[in-house]
Phi, psi and omega in degrees: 000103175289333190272151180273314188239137175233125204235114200264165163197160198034247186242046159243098218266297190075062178317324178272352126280009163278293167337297150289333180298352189258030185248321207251006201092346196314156197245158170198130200242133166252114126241143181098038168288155194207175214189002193316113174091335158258146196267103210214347200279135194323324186275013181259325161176135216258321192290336189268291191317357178266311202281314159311306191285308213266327198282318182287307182302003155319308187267147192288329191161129169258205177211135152227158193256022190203169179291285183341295183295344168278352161304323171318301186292310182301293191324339188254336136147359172310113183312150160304275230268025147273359193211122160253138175301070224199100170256110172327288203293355166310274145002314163288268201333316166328297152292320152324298169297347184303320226246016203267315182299321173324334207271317171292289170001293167294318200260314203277132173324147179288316159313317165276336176317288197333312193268356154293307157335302206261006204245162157288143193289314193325290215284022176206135201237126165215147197262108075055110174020070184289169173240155174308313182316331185279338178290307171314301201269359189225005196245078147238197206284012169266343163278322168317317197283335171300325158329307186258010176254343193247031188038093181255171145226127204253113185255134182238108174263091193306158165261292173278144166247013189283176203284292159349280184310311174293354166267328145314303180306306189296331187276322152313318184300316208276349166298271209333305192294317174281352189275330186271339187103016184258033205283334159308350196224047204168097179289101211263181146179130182264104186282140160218185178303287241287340186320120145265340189300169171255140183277128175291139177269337174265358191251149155278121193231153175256142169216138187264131196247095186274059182260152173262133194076025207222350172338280186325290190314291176294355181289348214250016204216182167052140169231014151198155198241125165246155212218130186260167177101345153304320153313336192234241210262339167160101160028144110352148174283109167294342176291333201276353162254349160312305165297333163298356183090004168303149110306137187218157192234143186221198178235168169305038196209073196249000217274350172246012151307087210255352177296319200277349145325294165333286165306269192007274169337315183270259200236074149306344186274035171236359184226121193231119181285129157235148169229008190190138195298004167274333161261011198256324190265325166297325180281314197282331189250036167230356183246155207264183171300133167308151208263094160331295207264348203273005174275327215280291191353299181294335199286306191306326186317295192291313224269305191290338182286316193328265180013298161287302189327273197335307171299284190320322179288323193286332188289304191318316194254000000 
């Protein structure tokens, strides 16, 4: 191993190159280490937490992206003034969102901007890198029929964009919307760049938005969100309609997240588990006016650890 510094991220430790490197001088930085989900306290099993504790205390100095975990690390014996608090994306997203009407502006068909426009974020609902399974377990008619008495717009975001997956959700969305009876009262359209049609202003509509890159960005049009991948290997990013000002709701496969930590932690009465389409409506009548403002905090916050990560890399190097 030839490099003087070497930089690790979350919980890929490589225990046998902290080893040599500290044989060799090597300086070594974690970031976005996270401790989520393991059980370490000396009384649990005193040999694996000797081994955790030798393994963390390795490093010149990390980033966790949650509090909790940087207490996780002091409990293992890392001084405080080696872990800085810093969830990277925050910051990134800060931008996206600076930059989100340009961004619609551009990606988006002029008809659906248009129809976005004219509409209040309250009256629109969008589901977040959906999966087919989410559509199964969580669209049935009693949320369609809330849809069309309160003219909602019901948004589908794909998590895949291939044509296939997309032929599944629309051919799912479109039983659902005929299993309630609502094909007269309920509007479908599969958004693409090429869309020109004018989108209706008096009807309550579903729309499937196959575009690439523009999530983040339409979440700042919505005010409540559901974020797919809770259902399957594990939730999506939440953060990114948290900082749009969404509420949001996921499924139970929250356990490698630490973004859904995050919220938790800040504003939780803004985060909701659903497992079943039954909980989708409990949930949608339990949350307040979306939260605008409830973000800046983490940003000034996020902005000042840079600040330090940043200083601590120039001394280090």
């Amino acid at each position: 191993m030839s490099a003087s510094t070497l930089i690790l991220c979350r919980y890929d430790f490589f225990p046998e190159l902290l080893a040599i490197g500290r044989r060799r001088e090597c300086h070594f930085i974690l970031i976005s280490g996270t401790l989520k989900n393991k059980q370490l306290g000396p009384l649990k099993n005193f040999l694996r937490y000797f081994f955790w504790k030798e393994l963390v205390t390795s490093f010149d100095f990390m980033t966790v992206p949650i509090a909790q975990d940087r207490e996780r690390f002091m409990a293992l014996g890392v001084p405080t003034s080696k872990i800085y608090t810093l969830e990277f994306r925050v910051l990134q997203i800060e931008e996206r969102l600076r930059m989100a009407s340009a961004v619609l502006k551009e990606k988006l068909p002029r008809s659906y901007a248009g129809f976005l426009a004219s509409r209040e974020r309250s009256q629109n609902i969008i589901f977040g890198q959906a999966h087919p399974i989410d559509i199964e377990l969580l669209i049935d008619s009693e949320l369609l029929n809330l849809i069309v008495q309160r003219k909602m717009h019901l948004a589908i975001v794909p998590h895949h964009l291939e044509q296939e997956n997309l032929q599944a959700l629309e051919r799912g969305l479109k039983n659902k919307i005929k299993k309630a009876g609502l094909e007269q009262s309920l509007s479908f359209r599969m958004i693409t760049p090429e869309t020109g049609e004018a989108l209706p202003l008096d009807r309550p509509l579903i729309s499937l938005v196959a575009i690439k890159g523009v999530l983040c960005e339409l979440f700042t049009h919505f005010s409540m969100s559901y974020i797919g991948g809770g259902h399957g290997r594990s939730i999506h990013s939440v953060l990114e309609p948290y900082m749009a000002g969404c509420n949001i709701i996921c499924g139970p496969k929250i356990h490698r997240s630490t973004e859904y930590d995050y919220i938790m932690a800040l504003n939780p009465e803004r985060l909701a588990v659903v497992r079943s389409e039954a909980d989708v409506l409990g949930a949608l009548e339990s949350f307040g006016p979306p939260g605008l403002k409830a973000h800046e905090f983490s940003i000034a916050e996020n902005r000042k650890n840079w600040n330090g990560l940043v200083t601590a890399l120039e001394e280090l190097c």
